[in-house]
Tab-separated table of C-alpha atoms in Angstrom:
chain	number	residue	atom	x	y	z
L	29	MET	CA	248.528	53.141	32.448
L	30	ASP	CA	251.183	54.447	30.031
L	31	LYS	CA	251.985	58.110	30.621
L	32	ASN	CA	251.554	58.625	26.867
L	33	PHE	CA	247.802	58.199	27.384
L	34	GLN	CA	246.300	61.290	29.018
L	35	ILE	CA	242.754	61.648	30.351
L	36	HIS	CA	240.579	64.658	31.084
L	37	ARG	CA	236.930	64.916	32.148
L	38	LEU	CA	234.687	67.781	31.074
L	39	ASP	CA	232.233	69.329	33.518
L	40	ASN	CA	229.350	67.467	31.853
L	41	GLY	CA	231.022	64.098	32.496
L	42	ILE	CA	232.361	63.374	29.010
L	43	ARG	CA	235.885	61.985	29.209
L	44	ILE	CA	238.757	62.595	26.806
L	45	ILE	CA	241.618	60.151	26.324
L	46	HIS	CA	244.466	61.096	24.003
L	47	ARG	CA	247.741	59.626	22.867
L	48	GLN	CA	250.280	61.898	21.202
L	49	VAL	CA	252.278	60.164	18.459
L	50	LYS	CA	254.691	62.634	16.928
L	51	SER	CA	255.611	60.439	13.966
L	52	THR	CA	252.153	60.422	12.366
L	53	LYS	CA	250.514	62.921	10.013
L	54	LEU	CA	247.090	61.422	10.568
L	55	ALA	CA	244.569	62.160	13.298
L	56	HIS	CA	242.174	59.429	14.412
L	57	CYS	CA	239.363	60.275	16.812
L	58	GLY	CA	236.035	58.881	17.888
L	59	VAL	CA	233.117	59.089	20.268
L	60	ALA	CA	232.376	55.861	22.148
L	61	LEU	CA	229.023	55.484	23.902
L	62	ASN	CA	228.200	52.805	26.434
L	63	VAL	CA	224.975	52.006	24.593
L	64	GLY	CA	224.270	49.018	22.391
L	65	SER	CA	221.656	46.595	21.177
L	66	ARG	CA	221.363	44.925	24.591
L	67	ASP	CA	219.912	48.185	25.932
L	68	GLU	CA	216.866	47.952	23.666
L	69	THR	CA	213.433	46.775	24.748
L	70	LEU	CA	211.691	44.076	22.713
L	71	GLU	CA	209.861	46.765	20.748
L	72	GLN	CA	213.117	48.673	20.137
L	73	GLN	CA	215.063	45.787	18.576
L	74	GLY	CA	217.445	47.247	16.020
L	75	ILE	CA	216.998	50.900	16.941
L	76	ALA	CA	220.573	51.369	18.220
L	77	HIS	CA	221.932	50.255	14.850
L	78	PHE	CA	219.271	52.298	13.037
L	79	TRP	CA	220.336	55.372	15.034
L	80	GLU	CA	223.960	54.756	14.036
L	81	HIS	CA	222.814	55.013	10.414
L	82	MET	CA	220.538	57.991	11.029
L	83	ALA	CA	223.241	60.004	12.790
L	84	PHE	CA	224.753	60.641	9.354
L	85	LYS	CA	221.428	61.740	7.859
L	86	GLY	CA	221.023	65.178	9.371
L	87	THR	CA	221.489	67.269	12.488
L	88	ASN	CA	220.053	70.542	13.747
L	89	LYS	CA	222.654	72.426	11.704
L	90	ARG	CA	223.769	70.040	8.922
L	91	LYS	CA	222.045	68.120	6.155
L	92	ALA	CA	223.148	64.604	5.275
L	93	TYR	CA	225.226	65.783	2.323
L	94	HIS	CA	227.228	68.199	4.476
L	95	ILE	CA	227.957	65.497	7.051
L	96	LEU	CA	229.089	62.943	4.486
L	97	ASN	CA	231.028	65.422	2.372
L	98	SER	CA	232.803	67.216	5.226
L	99	ILE	CA	235.368	64.491	5.929
L	100	ASP	CA	235.418	62.754	2.542
L	101	ALA	CA	236.189	66.056	0.808
L	102	VAL	CA	239.521	66.316	2.632
L	103	GLY	CA	240.478	62.696	1.917
L	104	GLY	CA	239.395	61.388	5.296
L	105	GLU	CA	237.020	58.707	6.506
L	106	LEU	CA	233.904	59.038	8.667
L	107	ASN	CA	232.371	55.820	9.947
L	108	ALA	CA	230.568	54.075	12.813
L	109	TYR	CA	229.619	50.687	14.222
L	110	THR	CA	227.111	49.227	16.655
L	111	SER	CA	227.774	46.240	18.913
L	112	LYS	CA	225.873	44.544	21.719
L	113	GLU	CA	227.151	47.079	24.270
L	114	LYS	CA	228.675	50.023	22.346
L	115	ILE	CA	228.071	52.554	19.599
L	116	HIS	CA	231.158	54.211	18.152
L	117	PHE	CA	231.375	57.131	15.727
L	118	TYR	CA	234.862	57.887	14.415
L	119	ALA	CA	236.875	59.832	11.855
L	120	SER	CA	240.371	59.759	10.354
L	121	THR	CA	241.923	62.729	8.553
L	122	LEU	CA	245.178	64.547	8.041
L	123	VAL	CA	246.004	66.276	11.311
L	124	GLN	CA	245.225	69.759	9.956
L	125	HIS	CA	241.562	68.715	9.651
L	126	PHE	CA	241.306	67.378	13.208
L	127	GLU	CA	239.060	70.225	14.375
L	128	LYS	CA	236.622	69.465	11.566
L	129	SER	CA	236.425	65.856	12.809
L	130	VAL	CA	235.746	66.937	16.392
L	131	ASP	CA	233.014	69.309	15.245
L	132	ILE	CA	231.314	66.709	13.042
L	133	LEU	CA	231.498	63.946	15.645
L	134	SER	CA	230.013	66.157	18.341
L	135	ASP	CA	227.210	67.242	16.038
L	136	LEU	CA	226.140	63.851	14.718
L	137	THR	CA	226.382	62.223	18.166
L	138	PHE	CA	224.317	64.731	20.113
L	139	ASN	CA	222.280	66.750	17.590
L	140	SER	CA	220.712	64.188	15.255
L	141	SER	CA	217.413	65.492	13.890
L	142	PHE	CA	216.139	62.235	12.318
L	143	PRO	CA	214.550	63.763	9.200
L	144	LEU	CA	211.369	61.914	8.230
L	145	LYS	CA	212.364	61.382	4.592
L	146	GLU	CA	215.765	60.060	5.628
L	147	ILE	CA	214.171	57.596	8.055
L	148	GLU	CA	212.159	56.089	5.209
L	149	LYS	CA	215.180	55.851	2.907
L	150	GLU	CA	217.416	54.354	5.571
L	151	ARG	CA	214.702	51.907	6.586
L	152	SER	CA	214.963	50.417	3.100
L	153	VAL	CA	218.755	50.351	3.306
L	154	ILE	CA	218.687	48.433	6.587
L	155	LEU	CA	216.101	45.963	5.315
L	156	GLU	CA	218.443	45.304	2.382
L	157	GLU	CA	221.312	44.885	4.823
L	158	MET	CA	219.264	42.323	6.751
L	159	SER	CA	218.553	40.404	3.533
L	160	LEU	CA	222.242	40.433	2.675
L	161	TYR	CA	223.172	38.847	6.002
L	162	ARG	CA	220.341	36.311	5.844
L	163	ASP	CA	221.503	35.203	2.393
L	164	ASP	CA	225.021	34.491	3.687
L	165	PRO	CA	224.944	31.331	5.845
L	166	ALA	CA	228.277	32.242	7.459
L	167	ASP	CA	226.688	35.431	8.832
L	168	ALA	CA	223.242	34.006	9.485
L	169	ILE	CA	224.555	31.122	11.576
L	170	GLY	CA	226.465	33.511	13.845
L	171	ASP	CA	223.344	35.549	14.530
L	172	GLU	CA	221.249	32.470	15.255
L	173	PHE	CA	223.982	31.033	17.465
L	174	ASP	CA	223.713	34.142	19.671
L	175	GLU	CA	220.035	33.285	20.170
L	176	ILE	CA	220.948	29.726	21.145
L	177	ILE	CA	223.547	30.774	23.707
L	178	PHE	CA	221.498	33.675	25.129
L	179	PRO	CA	217.852	32.634	24.626
L	180	ASN	CA	215.175	35.203	25.492
L	181	HIS	CA	217.839	37.747	26.442
L	182	PRO	CA	218.987	41.011	24.816
L	183	LEU	CA	222.471	39.552	24.170
L	184	GLY	CA	220.846	36.931	21.963
L	185	ARG	CA	218.995	39.385	19.738
L	186	ASN	CA	220.187	40.372	16.294
L	187	ILE	CA	221.851	43.809	16.332
L	188	LEU	CA	219.989	44.670	13.114
L	189	GLY	CA	216.618	43.978	14.764
L	190	THR	CA	213.680	42.253	13.091
L	191	ILE	CA	211.870	43.114	9.870
L	192	ASP	CA	208.795	44.137	11.861
L	193	SER	CA	210.698	46.294	14.336
L	194	VAL	CA	212.689	48.100	11.643
L	195	LYS	CA	209.487	48.782	9.704
L	196	SER	CA	207.799	50.178	12.814
L	197	PHE	CA	210.257	52.877	13.932
L	198	GLN	CA	209.055	56.472	13.784
L	199	GLN	CA	210.931	59.705	14.472
L	200	GLN	CA	209.905	59.921	18.117
L	201	ASP	CA	211.200	56.412	18.782
L	202	PHE	CA	214.759	57.600	18.105
L	203	PHE	CA	214.448	60.605	20.406
L	204	ASP	CA	212.983	58.343	23.114
L	205	PHE	CA	215.825	55.819	22.809
L	206	LEU	CA	218.454	58.530	23.153
L	207	GLU	CA	216.622	60.083	26.093
L	208	GLN	CA	216.493	56.705	27.827
L	209	ASN	CA	220.121	55.743	27.241
L	210	ILE	CA	222.542	58.644	26.742
L	211	ASP	CA	224.605	59.325	29.858
L	212	THR	CA	227.396	61.850	29.358
L	213	HIS	CA	229.392	60.103	32.098
L	214	GLU	CA	229.338	57.023	29.839
L	215	VAL	CA	230.710	58.846	26.782
L	216	VAL	CA	234.395	58.929	25.817
L	217	PHE	CA	236.151	60.967	23.150
L	218	SER	CA	239.383	59.209	22.171
L	219	SER	CA	242.096	60.415	19.820
L	220	ILE	CA	245.561	59.677	18.479
L	221	SER	CA	247.578	62.300	16.606
L	222	ASN	CA	250.717	64.406	16.841
L	223	LEU	CA	248.734	67.153	18.543
L	224	PRO	CA	249.540	67.995	22.169
L	225	PHE	CA	246.980	66.995	24.785
L	226	GLU	CA	246.230	70.628	25.617
L	227	LYS	CA	245.122	71.309	22.031
L	228	VAL	CA	242.843	68.265	22.007
L	229	VAL	CA	241.247	69.260	25.310
L	230	ALA	CA	240.716	72.827	24.092
L	231	LEU	CA	238.900	71.608	20.975
L	232	CYS	CA	236.785	69.195	23.002
L	233	GLU	CA	235.868	72.039	25.345
L	234	LYS	CA	234.813	74.037	22.295
L	235	TYR	CA	232.625	71.354	20.738
L	236	PHE	CA	231.487	69.168	23.656
L	237	SER	CA	231.318	71.354	26.773
L	238	HIS	CA	227.993	72.963	25.761
L	239	ILE	CA	226.278	69.563	25.852
L	240	PRO	CA	224.178	69.379	29.039
L	241	GLU	CA	225.083	66.788	31.632
L	242	MET	CA	222.904	63.698	31.359
L	243	ARG	CA	222.710	60.935	33.951
L	244	LYS	CA	220.808	57.668	33.609
L	245	ASP	CA	220.056	55.140	36.319
L	246	ARG	CA	220.119	52.233	33.883
L	247	THR	CA	220.573	48.590	34.840
L	248	ARG	CA	221.387	46.014	32.200
L	249	ILE	CA	219.563	42.691	32.551
L	250	PRO	CA	222.141	40.028	33.505
L	251	PHE	CA	222.125	36.708	31.680
L	252	THR	CA	221.679	33.507	33.674
L	253	GLY	CA	220.710	29.919	33.017
L	254	TYR	CA	222.758	28.829	30.013
L	255	THR	CA	221.617	25.403	28.770
L	256	PRO	CA	223.454	23.508	26.001
L	257	ILE	CA	221.374	22.593	22.972
L	258	THR	CA	221.812	21.063	19.517
L	259	VAL	CA	219.830	22.498	16.603
L	260	GLU	CA	219.776	21.553	12.923
L	261	ARG	CA	218.249	23.554	10.063
L	262	LYS	CA	217.684	22.821	6.393
L	263	LYS	CA	218.828	25.673	4.149
L	264	PRO	CA	219.096	26.284	0.377
L	265	ILE	CA	222.880	25.899	0.512
L	266	THR	CA	225.459	23.512	-0.937
L	267	GLN	CA	227.638	22.957	2.147
L	268	CYS	CA	227.005	22.296	5.807
L	269	HIS	CA	227.738	25.289	8.018
L	270	VAL	CA	228.470	24.523	11.668
L	271	MET	CA	228.918	26.546	14.833
L	272	LEU	CA	229.767	25.042	18.208
L	273	GLY	CA	230.370	26.775	21.514
L	274	ALA	CA	228.990	27.858	24.848
L	275	GLU	CA	228.652	30.703	27.300
L	276	SER	CA	232.055	31.833	28.550
L	277	TYR	CA	233.738	34.287	30.913
L	278	GLU	CA	232.542	37.853	31.325
L	279	LEU	CA	234.694	40.909	30.623
L	280	HIS	CA	236.240	41.275	34.079
L	281	HIS	CA	236.703	37.592	34.882
L	282	SER	CA	240.156	36.709	36.176
L	283	LYS	CA	240.432	33.822	33.681
L	284	ARG	CA	239.446	35.776	30.573
L	285	MET	CA	243.017	36.352	29.373
L	286	THR	CA	243.817	32.662	29.870
L	287	PHE	CA	240.783	31.766	27.802
L	288	PHE	CA	241.784	34.260	25.121
L	289	LEU	CA	245.153	32.509	24.872
L	290	LEU	CA	243.456	29.108	24.795
L	291	THR	CA	241.014	29.961	21.995
L	292	ASN	CA	243.864	31.471	19.981
L	293	LEU	CA	245.771	28.200	20.312
L	294	LEU	CA	242.662	26.260	19.344
L	295	GLY	CA	241.502	28.245	16.336
L	296	GLY	CA	243.086	31.675	16.086
L	297	PRO	CA	244.063	33.397	12.813
L	298	ALA	CA	247.426	31.649	12.465
L	299	MET	CA	247.762	28.719	10.077
L	300	ASN	CA	249.256	26.582	12.849
L	301	SER	CA	246.152	26.637	15.063
L	302	ARG	CA	245.125	23.227	16.385
L	303	LEU	CA	241.891	23.178	14.380
L	304	ASN	CA	243.520	24.296	11.143
L	305	LEU	CA	246.328	21.752	11.365
L	306	GLY	CA	244.101	18.924	12.563
L	307	ILE	CA	241.237	19.355	10.090
L	308	ARG	CA	242.159	21.492	7.090
L	309	GLU	CA	245.844	20.719	6.657
L	310	LYS	CA	245.702	17.048	7.607
L	311	TYR	CA	242.475	16.029	5.873
L	312	GLY	CA	241.387	18.886	3.598
L	313	TYR	CA	237.815	18.748	4.879
L	314	VAL	CA	237.372	22.525	5.246
L	315	TYR	CA	238.572	25.706	3.607
L	316	ASP	CA	238.463	27.689	6.834
L	317	ILE	CA	237.939	26.779	10.472
L	318	SER	CA	238.272	29.180	13.370
L	319	ALA	CA	237.556	29.720	17.045
L	320	GLY	CA	237.006	32.949	18.943
L	321	SER	CA	235.403	34.490	21.988
L	322	SER	CA	233.470	37.608	22.950
L	323	ALA	CA	233.265	39.088	26.430
L	324	TYR	CA	230.425	41.260	27.719
L	325	LEU	CA	229.754	43.069	30.970
L	326	ASP	CA	228.241	40.032	32.689
L	327	SER	CA	228.724	37.093	30.346
L	328	GLY	CA	230.611	35.901	27.308
L	329	GLN	CA	230.561	33.436	24.456
L	330	PHE	CA	233.009	31.286	22.543
L	331	SER	CA	232.396	29.601	19.221
L	332	ILE	CA	233.991	27.397	16.588
L	333	TYR	CA	232.886	27.802	12.978
L	334	PHE	CA	233.489	25.786	9.827
L	335	ALA	CA	231.790	24.799	6.572
L	336	THR	CA	232.199	21.440	4.873
L	337	GLU	CA	230.625	18.999	2.446
L	338	GLU	CA	227.791	17.040	4.003
L	339	LYS	CA	229.664	13.766	3.550
L	340	SER	CA	232.488	15.126	5.724
L	341	LEU	CA	230.307	16.643	8.457
L	342	ASN	CA	230.451	13.833	11.015
L	343	LYS	CA	234.183	13.388	10.489
L	344	CYS	CA	234.725	17.102	11.138
L	345	LEU	CA	232.593	17.059	14.288
L	346	LYS	CA	234.599	14.122	15.638
L	347	LEU	CA	237.890	15.859	14.823
L	348	VAL	CA	236.786	19.061	16.566
L	349	ASP	CA	235.772	17.029	19.600
L	350	ARG	CA	239.178	15.334	19.527
L	351	GLU	CA	241.018	18.670	19.535
L	352	LEU	CA	238.927	19.924	22.453
L	353	GLY	CA	239.652	16.680	24.268
L	354	LYS	CA	243.399	17.094	23.813
L	355	LEU	CA	243.263	20.526	25.442
L	356	ARG	CA	241.189	19.140	28.317
L	357	ASP	CA	243.372	16.097	28.897
L	358	LYS	CA	246.969	17.084	28.204
L	359	LYS	CA	248.956	19.916	29.728
L	360	LEU	CA	251.150	21.925	27.392
L	361	GLY	CA	254.870	21.339	27.645
L	362	VAL	CA	257.310	24.116	28.519
L	363	GLN	CA	258.293	24.773	24.905
L	364	GLN	CA	254.694	24.576	23.674
L	365	LEU	CA	253.579	27.108	26.273
L	366	ARG	CA	256.406	29.469	25.416
L	367	SER	CA	255.559	29.214	21.703
L	368	VAL	CA	251.851	29.881	22.288
L	369	LYS	CA	252.647	32.991	24.298
L	370	GLN	CA	255.155	34.283	21.769
L	371	GLN	CA	252.645	33.823	18.991
L	372	ILE	CA	249.817	35.745	20.614
L	373	MET	CA	252.122	38.536	21.778
L	374	GLY	CA	253.349	38.912	18.222
L	375	GLN	CA	249.792	39.067	16.930
L	376	ILE	CA	248.874	41.696	19.517
L	377	ALA	CA	251.967	43.733	18.662
L	378	MET	CA	251.114	43.692	14.956
L	379	SER	CA	247.528	44.768	15.614
L	380	GLY	CA	248.978	47.549	17.760
L	381	GLU	CA	250.635	49.025	14.680
L	382	SER	CA	247.239	50.431	13.649
L	383	ASN	CA	246.616	53.784	15.332
L	384	LEU	CA	242.978	53.610	14.262
L	385	SER	CA	242.498	50.281	16.059
L	386	ILE	CA	244.254	51.605	19.151
L	387	MET	CA	242.076	54.726	19.184
L	388	LEU	CA	238.895	52.644	19.007
L	389	GLY	CA	240.196	50.377	21.766
L	390	MET	CA	241.027	53.352	23.983
L	391	GLY	CA	237.419	54.536	24.078
L	392	LYS	CA	236.009	51.068	24.713
L	393	ALA	CA	238.569	50.279	27.416
L	394	LEU	CA	237.898	53.489	29.318
L	395	LEU	CA	234.174	52.717	29.348
L	396	ASP	CA	234.652	49.070	30.330
L	397	LYS	CA	237.639	49.211	32.687
L	398	GLU	CA	238.186	52.888	33.562
L	399	LYS	CA	241.670	52.576	32.047
L	400	PHE	CA	243.529	51.590	28.885
L	401	GLU	CA	245.982	48.743	29.336
L	402	THR	CA	249.312	49.191	27.603
L	403	ILE	CA	250.802	46.437	25.498
L	404	GLU	CA	253.377	45.862	28.247
L	405	GLU	CA	250.623	45.294	30.813
L	406	VAL	CA	248.875	42.830	28.500
L	407	PHE	CA	252.134	40.985	27.860
L	408	THR	CA	252.715	40.679	31.617
L	409	GLN	CA	249.295	39.057	32.029
L	410	ILE	CA	250.095	36.606	29.243
L	411	GLN	CA	253.523	35.747	30.650
L	412	ASN	CA	251.933	34.931	34.029
L	413	ILE	CA	249.658	32.256	32.552
L	414	SER	CA	250.750	28.717	33.378
L	415	ALA	CA	250.103	25.410	31.632
L	416	GLU	CA	248.000	24.436	34.650
L	417	ASP	CA	245.870	27.557	34.148
L	418	LEU	CA	245.201	26.615	30.519
L	419	LEU	CA	244.315	23.034	31.476
L	420	GLU	CA	241.885	24.233	34.148
L	421	VAL	CA	240.138	26.645	31.794
L	422	ALA	CA	239.953	24.050	29.016
L	423	ASN	CA	238.157	21.672	31.375
L	424	GLU	CA	235.756	24.423	32.468
L	425	MET	CA	234.935	25.832	29.042
L	426	PHE	CA	235.333	22.820	26.735
L	427	ALA	CA	233.509	20.227	28.835
L	428	LYS	CA	231.469	17.973	26.526
L	429	ASP	CA	228.229	18.462	28.420
L	430	ARG	CA	228.166	22.242	27.983
L	431	ILE	CA	228.777	22.551	24.216
L	432	SER	CA	225.920	23.792	22.018
L	433	THR	CA	225.810	22.981	18.300
L	434	LEU	CA	224.026	24.670	15.410
L	435	ILE	CA	224.149	22.986	11.993
L	436	TYR	CA	222.856	24.266	8.665
L	437	ARG	CA	222.380	21.374	6.240
L	438	PRO	CA	221.617	21.586	2.515
L	439	GLU	CA	217.994	21.020	1.627
L	440	THR	CA	217.345	17.578	0.148
L	441	LYS	CA	217.078	17.741	-3.635
L	442	GLN	CA	213.781	16.437	-5.015
């Protein structure tokens, strides 16, 4: 790991990872917890995300207004997100307000009081959020595709939960969820600023060291038994929305970086991706078409998404199948391979210009891998990928008999 990234562990198990960047006037910091929606029981569906919202609604020493105003009042940003395996609270301010951020983040992470009135208000907010996502077929299809890839498993459940579960949560449910899942040895405070490491550690000692050590003997349910399936739904929409994909490599799999490179070639953000050139640019059948992958502790998923007129649907499906077939059947040439690697390294380098993104990645990486890989280490992994490696992975992941398909079709007009 780069010597510019320094790590310290408090006596209660909470780890600190910091990168000093002398050229910046901003301080980005966050608390990453190895807790997510996959850690919920059936009855708890959506409570991790609900807690993320409620953390801003009051603590043992601050009301909601004081939490929200504390960072905004100095021109900063206080935010959070919930994923399948993580919850992350984070703040960005001018460096002179860094201590305020540390104080607030410690308080809302570990001292949430879950006021009864705020629970009722936020319940309505989340139900509105659920309606918003359901009304957008591009979002709704992604959530349902998770269920298809990971049926009857926590990874397949909607992070927002269900209407019934969100309506059912009471104050004690939040305290119970935290008691069941918070492990201080699975908590990381990450930061990037021009402050020296010693100053960051001192402030973390001040605001985090009083938190009692918590250990949890928690085992996540592994996913097994993926079965490809094709599902069609009628929706009140004007276009067909389509998602194809399958289960893929888990987080620590030796082929994950190769697959990352392959999916970027297939349908990454660049305009010269295989899917964009072969379907949008050549035929004009879609406005946007993309491919991507997600990796979890013990499994993963890749997907291709596009929307098109119903009359063009079958043509698009055949063209997607053709592009997958090309990657399965034909090895990249020397120049093609070099170009693919240069492209993804450039994309990674540009994303690395964001200190906020790096800070968030530092916390996640320390929880997942016990280290943060530098851009040089990532580039070395990419450079070591061969055309044969890509061909092998394409045949494993893109085999015809393992692809699932979910299609939303417009309802037939009467």
